[in-house]
Short mmCIF file of C-alpha atoms in Angstrom, two decimals:
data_model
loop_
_atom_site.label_atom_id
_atom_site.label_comp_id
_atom_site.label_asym_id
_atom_site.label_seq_id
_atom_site.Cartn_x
_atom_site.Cartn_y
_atom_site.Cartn_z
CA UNK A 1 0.00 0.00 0.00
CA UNK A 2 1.47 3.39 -0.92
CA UNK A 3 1.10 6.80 0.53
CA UNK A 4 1.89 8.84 -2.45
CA UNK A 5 -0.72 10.18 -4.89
CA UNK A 6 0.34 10.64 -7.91
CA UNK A 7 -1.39 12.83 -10.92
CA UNK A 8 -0.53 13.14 -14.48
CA UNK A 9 -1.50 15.13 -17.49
CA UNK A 10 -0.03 14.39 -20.93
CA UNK A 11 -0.33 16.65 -24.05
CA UNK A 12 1.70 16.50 -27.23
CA UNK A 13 4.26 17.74 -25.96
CA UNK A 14 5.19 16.80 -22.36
CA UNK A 15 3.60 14.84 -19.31
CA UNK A 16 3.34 16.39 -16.22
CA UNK A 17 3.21 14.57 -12.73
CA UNK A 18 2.55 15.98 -9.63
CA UNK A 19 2.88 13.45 -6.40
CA UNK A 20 1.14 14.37 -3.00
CA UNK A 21 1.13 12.55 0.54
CA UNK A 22 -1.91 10.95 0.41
CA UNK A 23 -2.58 11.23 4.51
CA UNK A 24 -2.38 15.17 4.09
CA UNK A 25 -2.02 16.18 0.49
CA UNK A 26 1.30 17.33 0.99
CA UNK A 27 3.48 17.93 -2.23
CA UNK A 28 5.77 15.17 -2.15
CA UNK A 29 9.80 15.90 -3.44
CA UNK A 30 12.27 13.31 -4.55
CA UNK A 31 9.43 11.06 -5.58
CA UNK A 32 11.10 8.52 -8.93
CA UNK A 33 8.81 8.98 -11.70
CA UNK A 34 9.54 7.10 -14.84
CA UNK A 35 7.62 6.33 -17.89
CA UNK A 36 6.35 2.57 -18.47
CA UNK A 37 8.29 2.86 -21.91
CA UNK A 38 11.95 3.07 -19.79
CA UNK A 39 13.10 6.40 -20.04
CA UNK A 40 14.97 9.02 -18.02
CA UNK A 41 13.54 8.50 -14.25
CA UNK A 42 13.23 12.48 -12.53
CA UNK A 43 12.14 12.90 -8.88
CA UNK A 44 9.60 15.27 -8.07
CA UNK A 45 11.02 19.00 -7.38
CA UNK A 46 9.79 20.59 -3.85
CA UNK A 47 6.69 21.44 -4.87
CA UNK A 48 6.17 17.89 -6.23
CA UNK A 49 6.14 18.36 -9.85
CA UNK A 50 8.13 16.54 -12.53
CA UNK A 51 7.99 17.40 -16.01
CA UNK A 52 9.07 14.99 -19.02
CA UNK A 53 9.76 15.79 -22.37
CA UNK A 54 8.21 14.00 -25.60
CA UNK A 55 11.31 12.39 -25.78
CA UNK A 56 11.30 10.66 -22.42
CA UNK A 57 7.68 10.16 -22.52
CA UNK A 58 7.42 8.54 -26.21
CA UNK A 59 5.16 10.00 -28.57
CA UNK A 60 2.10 8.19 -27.45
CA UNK A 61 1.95 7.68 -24.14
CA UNK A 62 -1.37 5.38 -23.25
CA UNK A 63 -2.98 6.57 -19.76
CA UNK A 64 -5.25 3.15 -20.14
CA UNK A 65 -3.16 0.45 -20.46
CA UNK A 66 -1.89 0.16 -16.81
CA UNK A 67 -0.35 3.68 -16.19
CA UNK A 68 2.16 5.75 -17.43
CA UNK A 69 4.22 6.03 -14.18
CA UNK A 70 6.38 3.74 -11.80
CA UNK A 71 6.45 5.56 -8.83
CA UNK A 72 8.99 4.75 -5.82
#
């Protein structure tokens, strides 16, 4: 069972991800984000965002298919 919540919004562009404490909706920093397809894992800044380019993302990332995200 995890604590973190964990938000995303994709465009064409970029995918967003914002991770919270899930007890007190805290923004969570240093939180692993990493796209399902394997590319570059960022952490979560101090306001716990984490922004991906098109090129880490992939050009199609599917929201529907079992998540986007690995979180740790």
């Amino acid at each position: 069972v995890t604590q973190i919540g964990l938000d995303a919004y994709v465009d064409h562009s970029q995918m967003v991800a914002w991770a919270t404490d899930l007890r007190n909706g805290a923004p969570l920093a240093g939180v692993s984000i990493q796209p399902d397809n394997g590319g570059t894992k960022i952490l979560s800044g101090e306001d716990g965002v984490a922004r991906l380019g098109e090129c880490d993302v992939g050009p199609a990332p599917r929201l529907d298919s079992g998540g986007v995200t690995r979180v740790s």
